[in-house]
Short mmCIF file of C-alpha atoms in Angstrom, two decimals:
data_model
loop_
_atom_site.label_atom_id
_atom_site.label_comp_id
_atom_site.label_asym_id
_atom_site.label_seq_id
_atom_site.Cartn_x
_atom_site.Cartn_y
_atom_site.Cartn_z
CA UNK A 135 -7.84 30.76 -14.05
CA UNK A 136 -6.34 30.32 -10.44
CA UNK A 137 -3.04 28.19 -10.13
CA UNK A 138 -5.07 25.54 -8.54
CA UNK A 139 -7.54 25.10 -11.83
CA UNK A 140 -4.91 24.93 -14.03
CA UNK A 141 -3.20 22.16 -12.35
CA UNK A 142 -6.03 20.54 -11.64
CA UNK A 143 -7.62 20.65 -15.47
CA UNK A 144 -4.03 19.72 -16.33
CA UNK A 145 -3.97 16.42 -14.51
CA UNK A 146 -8.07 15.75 -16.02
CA UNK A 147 -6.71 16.32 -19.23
CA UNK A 148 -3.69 14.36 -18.56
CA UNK A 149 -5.90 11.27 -17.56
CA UNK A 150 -8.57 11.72 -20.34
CA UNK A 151 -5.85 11.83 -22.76
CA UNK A 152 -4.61 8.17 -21.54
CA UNK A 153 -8.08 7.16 -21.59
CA UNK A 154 -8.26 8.12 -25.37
CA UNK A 155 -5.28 5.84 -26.18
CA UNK A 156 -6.86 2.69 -25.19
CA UNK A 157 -10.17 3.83 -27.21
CA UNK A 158 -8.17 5.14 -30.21
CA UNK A 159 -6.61 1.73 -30.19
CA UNK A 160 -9.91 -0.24 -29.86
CA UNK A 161 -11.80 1.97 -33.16
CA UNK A 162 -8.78 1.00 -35.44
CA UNK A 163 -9.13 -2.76 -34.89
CA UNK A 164 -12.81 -2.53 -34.39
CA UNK A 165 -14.68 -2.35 -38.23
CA UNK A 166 -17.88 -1.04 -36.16
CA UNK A 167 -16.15 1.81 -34.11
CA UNK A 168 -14.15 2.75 -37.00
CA UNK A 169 -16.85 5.34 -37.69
CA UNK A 170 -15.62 7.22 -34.76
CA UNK A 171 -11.85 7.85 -35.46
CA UNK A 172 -12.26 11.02 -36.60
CA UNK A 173 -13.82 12.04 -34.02
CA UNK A 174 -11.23 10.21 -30.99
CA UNK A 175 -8.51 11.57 -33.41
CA UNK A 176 -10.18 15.23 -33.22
CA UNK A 177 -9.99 14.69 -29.30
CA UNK A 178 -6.37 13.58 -29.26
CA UNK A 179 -5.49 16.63 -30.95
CA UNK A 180 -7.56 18.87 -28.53
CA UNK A 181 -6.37 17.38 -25.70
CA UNK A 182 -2.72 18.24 -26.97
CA UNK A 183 -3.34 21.23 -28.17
CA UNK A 184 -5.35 22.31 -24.35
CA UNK A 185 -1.96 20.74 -22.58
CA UNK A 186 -0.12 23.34 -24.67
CA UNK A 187 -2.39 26.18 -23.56
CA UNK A 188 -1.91 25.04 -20.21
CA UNK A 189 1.59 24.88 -20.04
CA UNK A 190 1.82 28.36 -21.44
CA UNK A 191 -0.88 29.41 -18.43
CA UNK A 192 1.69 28.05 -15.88
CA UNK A 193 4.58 29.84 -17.11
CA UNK A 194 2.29 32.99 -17.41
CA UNK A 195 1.82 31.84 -13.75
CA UNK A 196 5.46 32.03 -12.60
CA UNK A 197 4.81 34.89 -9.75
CA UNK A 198 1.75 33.25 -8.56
CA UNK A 199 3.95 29.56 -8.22
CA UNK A 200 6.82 31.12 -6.47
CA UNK A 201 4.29 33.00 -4.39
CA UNK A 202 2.47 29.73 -3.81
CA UNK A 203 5.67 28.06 -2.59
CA UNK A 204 6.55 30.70 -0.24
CA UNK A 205 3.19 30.18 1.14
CA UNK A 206 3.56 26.64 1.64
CA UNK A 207 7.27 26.68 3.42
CA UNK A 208 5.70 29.21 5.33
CA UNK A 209 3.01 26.87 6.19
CA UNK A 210 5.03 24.13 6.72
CA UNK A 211 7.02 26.22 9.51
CA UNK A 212 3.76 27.31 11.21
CA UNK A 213 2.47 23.60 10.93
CA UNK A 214 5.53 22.31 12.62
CA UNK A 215 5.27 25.14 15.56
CA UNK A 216 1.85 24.09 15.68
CA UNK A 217 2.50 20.77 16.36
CA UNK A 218 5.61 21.37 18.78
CA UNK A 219 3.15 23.47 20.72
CA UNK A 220 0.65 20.84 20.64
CA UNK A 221 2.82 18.32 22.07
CA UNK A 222 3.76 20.68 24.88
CA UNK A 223 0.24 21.02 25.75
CA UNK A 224 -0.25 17.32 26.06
CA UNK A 225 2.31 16.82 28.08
CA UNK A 226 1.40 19.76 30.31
CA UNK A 227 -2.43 17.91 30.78
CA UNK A 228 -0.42 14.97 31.46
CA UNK A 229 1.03 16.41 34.67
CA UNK A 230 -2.24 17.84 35.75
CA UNK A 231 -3.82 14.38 35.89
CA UNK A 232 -4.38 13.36 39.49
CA UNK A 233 -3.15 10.12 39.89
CA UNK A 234 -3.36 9.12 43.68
CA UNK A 235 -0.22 7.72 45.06
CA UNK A 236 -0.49 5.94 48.62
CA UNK A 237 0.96 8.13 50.94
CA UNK A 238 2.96 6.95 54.07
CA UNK A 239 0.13 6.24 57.26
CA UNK A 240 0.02 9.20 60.00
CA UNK A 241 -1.69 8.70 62.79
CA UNK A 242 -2.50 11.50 66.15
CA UNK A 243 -3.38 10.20 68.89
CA UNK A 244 -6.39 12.41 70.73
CA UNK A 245 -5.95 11.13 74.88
CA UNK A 246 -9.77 11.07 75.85
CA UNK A 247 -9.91 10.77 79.88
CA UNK A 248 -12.99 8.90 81.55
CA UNK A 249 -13.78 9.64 85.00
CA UNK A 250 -16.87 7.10 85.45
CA UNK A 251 -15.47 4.33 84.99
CA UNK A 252 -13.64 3.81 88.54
CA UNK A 253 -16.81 4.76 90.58
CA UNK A 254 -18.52 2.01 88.39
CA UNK A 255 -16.22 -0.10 89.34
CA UNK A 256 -16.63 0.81 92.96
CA UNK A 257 -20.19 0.08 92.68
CA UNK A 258 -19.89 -3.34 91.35
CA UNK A 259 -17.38 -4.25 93.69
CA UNK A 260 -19.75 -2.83 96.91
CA UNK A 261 -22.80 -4.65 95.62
CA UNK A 262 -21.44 -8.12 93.73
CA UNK A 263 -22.30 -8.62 90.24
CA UNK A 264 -24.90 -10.82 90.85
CA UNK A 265 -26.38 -8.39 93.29
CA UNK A 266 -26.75 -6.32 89.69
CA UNK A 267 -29.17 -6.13 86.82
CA UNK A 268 -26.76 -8.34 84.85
CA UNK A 269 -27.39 -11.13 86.26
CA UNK A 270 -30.58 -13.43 85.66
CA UNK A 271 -31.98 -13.10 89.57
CA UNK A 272 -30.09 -10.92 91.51
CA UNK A 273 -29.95 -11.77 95.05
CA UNK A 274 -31.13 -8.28 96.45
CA UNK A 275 -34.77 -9.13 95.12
CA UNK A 276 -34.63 -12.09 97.17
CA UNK A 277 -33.37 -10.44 100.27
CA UNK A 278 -35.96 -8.05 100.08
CA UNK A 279 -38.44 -10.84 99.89
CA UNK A 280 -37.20 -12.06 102.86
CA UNK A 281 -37.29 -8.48 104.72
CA UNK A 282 -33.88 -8.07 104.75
CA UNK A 283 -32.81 -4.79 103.67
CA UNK A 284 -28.82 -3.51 104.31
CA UNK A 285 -29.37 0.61 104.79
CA UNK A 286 -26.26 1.74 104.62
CA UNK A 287 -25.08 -0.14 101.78
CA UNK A 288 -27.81 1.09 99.85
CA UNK A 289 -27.42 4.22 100.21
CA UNK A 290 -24.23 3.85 99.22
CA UNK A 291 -24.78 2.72 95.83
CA UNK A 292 -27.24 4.71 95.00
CA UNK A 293 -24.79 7.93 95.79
CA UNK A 294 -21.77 5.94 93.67
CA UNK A 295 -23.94 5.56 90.65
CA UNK A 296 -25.35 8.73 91.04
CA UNK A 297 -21.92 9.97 90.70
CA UNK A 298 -21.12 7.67 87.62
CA UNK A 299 -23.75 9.08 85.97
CA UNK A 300 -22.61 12.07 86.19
CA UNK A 301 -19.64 11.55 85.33
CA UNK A 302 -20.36 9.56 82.16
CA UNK A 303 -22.63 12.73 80.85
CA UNK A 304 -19.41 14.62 81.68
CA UNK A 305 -17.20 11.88 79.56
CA UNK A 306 -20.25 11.69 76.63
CA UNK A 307 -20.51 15.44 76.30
CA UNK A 308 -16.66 15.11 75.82
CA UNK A 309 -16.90 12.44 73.33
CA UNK A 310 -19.71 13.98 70.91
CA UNK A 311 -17.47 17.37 70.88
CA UNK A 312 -14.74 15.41 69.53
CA UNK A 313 -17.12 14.02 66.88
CA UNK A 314 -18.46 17.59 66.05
CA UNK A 315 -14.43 18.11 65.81
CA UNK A 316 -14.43 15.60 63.34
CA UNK A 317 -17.22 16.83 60.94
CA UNK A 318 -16.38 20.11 61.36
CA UNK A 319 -13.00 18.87 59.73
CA UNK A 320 -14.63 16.35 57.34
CA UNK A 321 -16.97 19.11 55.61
CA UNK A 322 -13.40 21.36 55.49
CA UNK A 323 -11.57 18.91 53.41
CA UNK A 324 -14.75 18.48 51.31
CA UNK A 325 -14.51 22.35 50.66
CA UNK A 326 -11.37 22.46 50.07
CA UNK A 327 -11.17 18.85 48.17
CA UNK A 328 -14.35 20.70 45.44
CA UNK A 329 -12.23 23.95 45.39
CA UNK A 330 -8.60 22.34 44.34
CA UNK A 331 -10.64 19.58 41.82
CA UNK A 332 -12.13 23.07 40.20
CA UNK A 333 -9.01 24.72 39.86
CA UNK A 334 -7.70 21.69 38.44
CA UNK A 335 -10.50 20.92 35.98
CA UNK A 336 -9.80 25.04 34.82
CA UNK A 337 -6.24 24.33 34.19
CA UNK A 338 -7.12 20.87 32.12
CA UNK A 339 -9.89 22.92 30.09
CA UNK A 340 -7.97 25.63 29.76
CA UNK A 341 -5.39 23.56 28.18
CA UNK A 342 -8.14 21.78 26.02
CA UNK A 343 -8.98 25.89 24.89
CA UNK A 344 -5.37 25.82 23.74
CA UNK A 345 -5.19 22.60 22.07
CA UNK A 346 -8.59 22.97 19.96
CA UNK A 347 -6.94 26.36 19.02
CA UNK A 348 -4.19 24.69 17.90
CA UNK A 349 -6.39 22.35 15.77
CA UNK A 350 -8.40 25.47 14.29
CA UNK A 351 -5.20 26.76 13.14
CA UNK A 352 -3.65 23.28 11.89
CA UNK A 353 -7.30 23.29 10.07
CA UNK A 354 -6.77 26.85 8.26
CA UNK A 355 -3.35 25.61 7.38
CA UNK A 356 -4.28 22.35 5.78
CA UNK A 357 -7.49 24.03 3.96
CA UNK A 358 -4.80 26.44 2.87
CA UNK A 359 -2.26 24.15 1.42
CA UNK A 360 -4.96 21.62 -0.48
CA UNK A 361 -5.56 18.97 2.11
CA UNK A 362 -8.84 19.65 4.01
CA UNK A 363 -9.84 17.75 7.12
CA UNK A 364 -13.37 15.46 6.92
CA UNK A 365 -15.89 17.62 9.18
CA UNK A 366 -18.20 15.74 11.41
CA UNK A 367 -21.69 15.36 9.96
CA UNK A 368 -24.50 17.61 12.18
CA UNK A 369 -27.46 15.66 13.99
CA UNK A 370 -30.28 16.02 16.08
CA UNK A 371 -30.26 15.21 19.53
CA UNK A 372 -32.65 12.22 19.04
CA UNK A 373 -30.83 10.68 16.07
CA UNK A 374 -27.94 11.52 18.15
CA UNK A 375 -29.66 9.43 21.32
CA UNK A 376 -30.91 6.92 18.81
CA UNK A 377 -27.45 6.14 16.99
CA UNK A 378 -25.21 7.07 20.02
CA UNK A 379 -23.18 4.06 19.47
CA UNK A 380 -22.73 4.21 15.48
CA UNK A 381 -21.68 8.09 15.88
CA UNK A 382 -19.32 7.12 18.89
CA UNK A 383 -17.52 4.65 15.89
CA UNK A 384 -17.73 7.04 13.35
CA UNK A 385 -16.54 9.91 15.43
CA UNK A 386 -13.20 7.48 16.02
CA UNK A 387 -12.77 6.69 12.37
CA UNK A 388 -12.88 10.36 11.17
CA UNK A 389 -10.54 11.84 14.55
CA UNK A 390 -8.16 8.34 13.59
CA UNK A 391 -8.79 10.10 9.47
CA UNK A 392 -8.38 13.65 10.60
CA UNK A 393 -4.78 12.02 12.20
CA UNK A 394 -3.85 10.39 9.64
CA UNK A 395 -4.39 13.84 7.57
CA UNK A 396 -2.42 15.77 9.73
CA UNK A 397 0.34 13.34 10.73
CA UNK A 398 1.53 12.84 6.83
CA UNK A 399 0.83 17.28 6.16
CA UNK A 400 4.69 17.91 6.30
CA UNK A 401 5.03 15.11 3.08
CA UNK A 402 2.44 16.29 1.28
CA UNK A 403 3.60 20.12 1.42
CA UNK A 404 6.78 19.17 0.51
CA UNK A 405 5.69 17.24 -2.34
CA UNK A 406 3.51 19.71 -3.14
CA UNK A 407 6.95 22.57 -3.50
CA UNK A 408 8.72 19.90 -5.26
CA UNK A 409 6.17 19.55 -8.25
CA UNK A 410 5.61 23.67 -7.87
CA UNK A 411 9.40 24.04 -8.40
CA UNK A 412 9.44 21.26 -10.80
CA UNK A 413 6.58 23.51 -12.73
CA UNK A 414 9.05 26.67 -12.30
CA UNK A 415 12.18 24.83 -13.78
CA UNK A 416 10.98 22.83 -16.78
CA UNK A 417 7.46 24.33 -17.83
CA UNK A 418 9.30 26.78 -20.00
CA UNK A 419 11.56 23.45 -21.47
CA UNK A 420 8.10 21.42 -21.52
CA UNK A 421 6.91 24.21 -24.22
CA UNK A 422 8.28 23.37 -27.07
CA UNK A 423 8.28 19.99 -26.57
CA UNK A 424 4.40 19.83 -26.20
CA UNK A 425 4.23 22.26 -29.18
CA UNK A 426 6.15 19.50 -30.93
CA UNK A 427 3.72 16.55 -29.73
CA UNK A 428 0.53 18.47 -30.71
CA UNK A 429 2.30 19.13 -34.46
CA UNK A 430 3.22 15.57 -34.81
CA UNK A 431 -0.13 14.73 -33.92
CA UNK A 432 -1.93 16.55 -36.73
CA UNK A 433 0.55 15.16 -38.70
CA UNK A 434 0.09 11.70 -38.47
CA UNK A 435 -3.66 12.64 -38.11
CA UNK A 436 -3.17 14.13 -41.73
CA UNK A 437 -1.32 11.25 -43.19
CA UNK A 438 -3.60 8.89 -42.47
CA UNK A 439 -6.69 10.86 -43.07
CA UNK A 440 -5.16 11.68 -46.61
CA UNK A 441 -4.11 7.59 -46.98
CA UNK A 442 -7.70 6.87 -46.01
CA UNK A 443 -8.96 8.91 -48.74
CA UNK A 444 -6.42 8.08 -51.62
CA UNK A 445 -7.55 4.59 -50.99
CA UNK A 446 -11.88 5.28 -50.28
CA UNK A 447 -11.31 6.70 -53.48
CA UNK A 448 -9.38 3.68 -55.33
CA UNK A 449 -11.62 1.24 -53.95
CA UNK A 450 -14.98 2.59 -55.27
CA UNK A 451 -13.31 3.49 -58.45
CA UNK A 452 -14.78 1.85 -61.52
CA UNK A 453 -11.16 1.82 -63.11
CA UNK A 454 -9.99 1.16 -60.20
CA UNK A 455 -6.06 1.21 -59.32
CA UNK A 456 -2.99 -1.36 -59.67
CA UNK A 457 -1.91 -3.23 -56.23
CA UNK A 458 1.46 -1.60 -56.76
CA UNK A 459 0.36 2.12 -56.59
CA UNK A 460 -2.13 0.84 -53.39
CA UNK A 461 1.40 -0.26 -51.73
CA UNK A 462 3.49 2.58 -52.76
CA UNK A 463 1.00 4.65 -51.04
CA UNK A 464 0.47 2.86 -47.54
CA UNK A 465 4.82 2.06 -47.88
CA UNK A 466 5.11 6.20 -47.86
CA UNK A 467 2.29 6.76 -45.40
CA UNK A 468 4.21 4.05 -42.61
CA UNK A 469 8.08 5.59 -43.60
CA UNK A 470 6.39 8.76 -43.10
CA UNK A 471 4.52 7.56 -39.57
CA UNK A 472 8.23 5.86 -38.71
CA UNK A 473 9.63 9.12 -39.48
CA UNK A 474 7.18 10.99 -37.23
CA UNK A 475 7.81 8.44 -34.55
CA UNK A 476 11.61 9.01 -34.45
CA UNK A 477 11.28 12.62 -33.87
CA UNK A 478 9.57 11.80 -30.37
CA UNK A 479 10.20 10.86 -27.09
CA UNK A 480 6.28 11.04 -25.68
CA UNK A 481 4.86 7.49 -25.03
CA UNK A 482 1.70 8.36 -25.34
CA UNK A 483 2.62 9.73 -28.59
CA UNK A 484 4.71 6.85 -30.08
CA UNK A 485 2.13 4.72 -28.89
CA UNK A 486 -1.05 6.26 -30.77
CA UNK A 487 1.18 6.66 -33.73
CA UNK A 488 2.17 2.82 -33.61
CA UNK A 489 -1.21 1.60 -33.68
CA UNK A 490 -1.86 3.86 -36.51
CA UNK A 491 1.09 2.56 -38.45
CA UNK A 492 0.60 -1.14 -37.74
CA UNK A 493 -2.86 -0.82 -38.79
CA UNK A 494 -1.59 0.36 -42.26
CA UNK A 495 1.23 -2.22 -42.36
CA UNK A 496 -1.48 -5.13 -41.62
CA UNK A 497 -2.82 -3.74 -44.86
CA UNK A 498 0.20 -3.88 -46.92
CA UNK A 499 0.83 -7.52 -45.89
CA UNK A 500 -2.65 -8.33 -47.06
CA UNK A 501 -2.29 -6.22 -50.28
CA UNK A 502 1.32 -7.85 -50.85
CA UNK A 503 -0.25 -11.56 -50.06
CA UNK A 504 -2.71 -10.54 -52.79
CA UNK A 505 -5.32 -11.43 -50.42
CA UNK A 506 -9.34 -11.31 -51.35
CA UNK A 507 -9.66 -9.93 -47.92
CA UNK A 508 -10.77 -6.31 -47.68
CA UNK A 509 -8.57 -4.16 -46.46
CA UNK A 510 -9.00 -2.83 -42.85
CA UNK A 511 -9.97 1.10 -44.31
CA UNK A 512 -12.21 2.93 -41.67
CA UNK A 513 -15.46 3.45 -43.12
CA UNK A 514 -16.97 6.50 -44.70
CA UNK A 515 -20.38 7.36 -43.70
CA UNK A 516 -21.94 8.45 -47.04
CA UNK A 517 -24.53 10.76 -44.68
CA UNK A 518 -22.10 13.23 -42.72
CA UNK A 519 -24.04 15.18 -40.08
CA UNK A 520 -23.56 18.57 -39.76
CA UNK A 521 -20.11 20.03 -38.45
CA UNK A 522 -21.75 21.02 -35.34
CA UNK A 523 -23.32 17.58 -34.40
CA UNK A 524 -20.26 15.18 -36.35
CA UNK A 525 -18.31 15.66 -33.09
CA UNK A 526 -20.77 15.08 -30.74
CA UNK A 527 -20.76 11.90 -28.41
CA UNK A 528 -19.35 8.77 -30.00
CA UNK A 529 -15.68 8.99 -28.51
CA UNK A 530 -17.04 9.59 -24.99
CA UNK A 531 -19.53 6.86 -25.34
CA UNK A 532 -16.73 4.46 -25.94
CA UNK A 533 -14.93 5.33 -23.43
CA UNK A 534 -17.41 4.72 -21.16
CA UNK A 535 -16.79 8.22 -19.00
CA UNK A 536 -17.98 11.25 -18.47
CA UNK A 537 -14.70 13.55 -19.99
CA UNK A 538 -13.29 16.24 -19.05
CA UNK A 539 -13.98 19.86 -20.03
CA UNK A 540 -11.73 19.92 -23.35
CA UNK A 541 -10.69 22.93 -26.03
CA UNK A 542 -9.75 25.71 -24.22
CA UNK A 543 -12.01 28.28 -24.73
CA UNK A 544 -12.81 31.82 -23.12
CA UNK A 545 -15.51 30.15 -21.15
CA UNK A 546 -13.13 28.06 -19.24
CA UNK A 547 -10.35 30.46 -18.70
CA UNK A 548 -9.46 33.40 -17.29
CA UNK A 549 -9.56 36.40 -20.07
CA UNK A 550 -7.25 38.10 -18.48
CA UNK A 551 -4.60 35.26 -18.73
CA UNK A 552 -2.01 35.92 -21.54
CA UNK A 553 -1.51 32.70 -22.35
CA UNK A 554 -5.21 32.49 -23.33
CA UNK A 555 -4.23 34.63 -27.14
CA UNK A 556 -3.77 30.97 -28.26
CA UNK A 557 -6.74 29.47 -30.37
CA UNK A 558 -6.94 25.80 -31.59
CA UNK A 559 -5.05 25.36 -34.91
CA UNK A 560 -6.74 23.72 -38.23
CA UNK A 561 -4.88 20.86 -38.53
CA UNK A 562 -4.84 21.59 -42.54
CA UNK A 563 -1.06 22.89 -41.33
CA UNK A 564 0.22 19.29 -42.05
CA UNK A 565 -1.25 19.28 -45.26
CA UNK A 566 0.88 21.64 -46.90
CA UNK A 567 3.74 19.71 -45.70
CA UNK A 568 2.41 16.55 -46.95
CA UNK A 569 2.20 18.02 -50.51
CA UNK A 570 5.30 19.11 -50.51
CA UNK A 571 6.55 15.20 -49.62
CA UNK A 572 4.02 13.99 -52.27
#
């Protein structure tokens, strides 16, 4: 069984046995579970008894858990490079975001010489501006009208704006290869502008290449160590167009998860050495101690099972038995249990064995009141199934869980473990030390 199983069947078994008190506790002061404490009794003692095998798997397991640990400090060094190199990264895209900063105004001035204008000028001045097309009736239409026609000063302004015009086609041709300047140098900068926004956009994805490597890795790590990241559930690209908004939300939540996950990694793997190393130094101690708790167990187990049927017996007697032999008998049976509670530390333990004892002292104060009350006995079904069906489901069903795999068997562990040459003892050891008491 790999180090992780163990650990993890430990902690199941752990939990179920804690489960097991409260139920144990309910079937002694409940007359209708009371049918089913040999059975929660049975799985008390396998419980203990698979804790012990387990404890001996882990010490079995010593080069695997100092193995393990090196693995996780060596993880935790490669998570924290990781994340050094991440923040590197970040800040590197920072610097290659392009954030426009007003830059201080430039202008060239571009001299642009016109040569029409003075010979317009000349015209207008030769002919009067109301002698011109500007204004609403010039006067040469009416001078014409009237046959008066100056020769001279006609031909002279046609041969002026003759001149202008040519001279403004000069000054336009001019002006339009200035503007052909101008496009020629917008459609440059748009060239150049595309080229330097691509080789920015390479450097910002390349960086994004680096960082989702980085993630990868973090993600190996973190799989590695016990702590795996959420992955994104896969759609279809109309569900995805159908639900965009509801996967944008959920996408947050699991990269704010996936975060969360990663930001708390370096805790976790050192908690994780700390109980490994933990394991290391006091599995070996734990031993005997467990050893002790599963013995004790069937003990008390034995006492009471013996008590229960000293007194099923006296009570269906047709002779039946004095009150002061009942007494002596549950006044042994609760020094004994007080005796079995002093030689452990276990709450779990002291606990189960309390609430067997004070079951048997509620009897003895009934007994000594000379009560007609029955006496709180479990009681015997007269029609025992068969041993492979009398342990069946009744302590799970009152516990109201599904249990854990219990009773250690080759099924559930690894053959090839040592540790696995222990087998589940008969609980008949306590009896021989009970006869020896009685």
């Amino acid at each position: 069984m790999a180090l992780e199983n163990i650990l993890r069947q430990h902690a199941e078994i752990v939990d179920f046995l804690k489960s097991l008190v409260m139920v144990h506790r309910r079937a002694l002061q409940d007359d209708n579970l009371s049918s089913q404490l040999d059975g929660v009794r049975r799985d008390i003692y396998i419980c203990f008894n698979d804790l012990c095998k387990l404890n001996d798997m882990l010490i079995a397991c010593d080069g695997e858990i100092k193995e393990t640990v090196g693995m996780l400090k060596s993880s935790k060094e490669k998570f924290g490079k990781l994340a050094d190199k991440e923040i590197k990264l970040q800040d590197e895209k920072k610097k290659w975001s392009l954030e426009f900063s007003p830059l201080p105004e430039s202008k060239v001035s571009i001299p642009i010489s016109s040569s029409y204008r003075p010979l317009l000028n000349q015209y207008i001045e030769l002919v009067g501006a109301t002698n011109t097309s500007l204004a609403a009736e010039p006067t040469t239409e009416r001078d014409e009208e009237n046959g008066f026609v100056d020769r001279r000063r006609l031909l002279q302004s046609a041969e002026l704006l003759q001149a202008c015009h040519e001279e403004s086609i000069k000054d336009i041709k001019q002006l339009e290869s200035l503007l052909r300047d101008f496009k020629k140098d917008q459609a440059f900068i748009i060239t150049e502008l595309r080229s330097n926004q691509a080789r920015i956009r390479r450097e910002t994805i390349r960086i994004d290449e680096s960082i989702d490597k980085i993630h990868q890795s973090r993600k190996k790590l973190l799989n590695k160590v016990g702590l795996a990241i959420p992955e994104a559930p896969e759609f279809s690209f109309l569900s995805h167009r159908l639900f965009n908004l509801q996967l944008n939300e959920d996408n947050k939540k699991r990269e704010q998860e996936q975060q969360d996950i990663a930001n708390h990694a370096s805790e976790f793997i050192d908690m994780k050495i700390r109980s490994l190393q933990d394991q290391l130094t006091h599995k070996k101690e734990d031993s005997s101690n467990l050893i002790t708790q599963r013995n004790l167990w069937g003990e008390c187990a034995q006492l009471v099972k013996e008590l229960e049927d000293r007194l099923s017996t006296a009570l269906t007697s047709k002779d039946g038995l004095p009150s002061g032999q009942i007494k002596n008998w549950l006044k042994k049976t609760i020094a004994d249990l007080n005796t079995t509670i002093a030689a452990t530390d276990s709450d779990i333990l002291i606990t189960l064995i309390t609430d067997e004892k004070e079951v048997i002292e509620k009897a003895l104060v009934e007994i000594s009141g000379e009560t007609a009350q029955p006496l709180n006995i479990p009681k015997k079904n007269r029609y025992q199934a068969s041993p492979s069906h009398s342990h069946s489901s009744p302590p799970f069903l009152v516990a109201s869980k599904s249990p854990p795999k219990i009773g250690i068997t080759d099924k559930t562990v690894d053959p090839a473990t040592d540790a696995n040459d222990i087998e589940l003892e008969n609980m008949e050891f306590a009896k021989g030390k009970s006869d020896k008491r009685d």
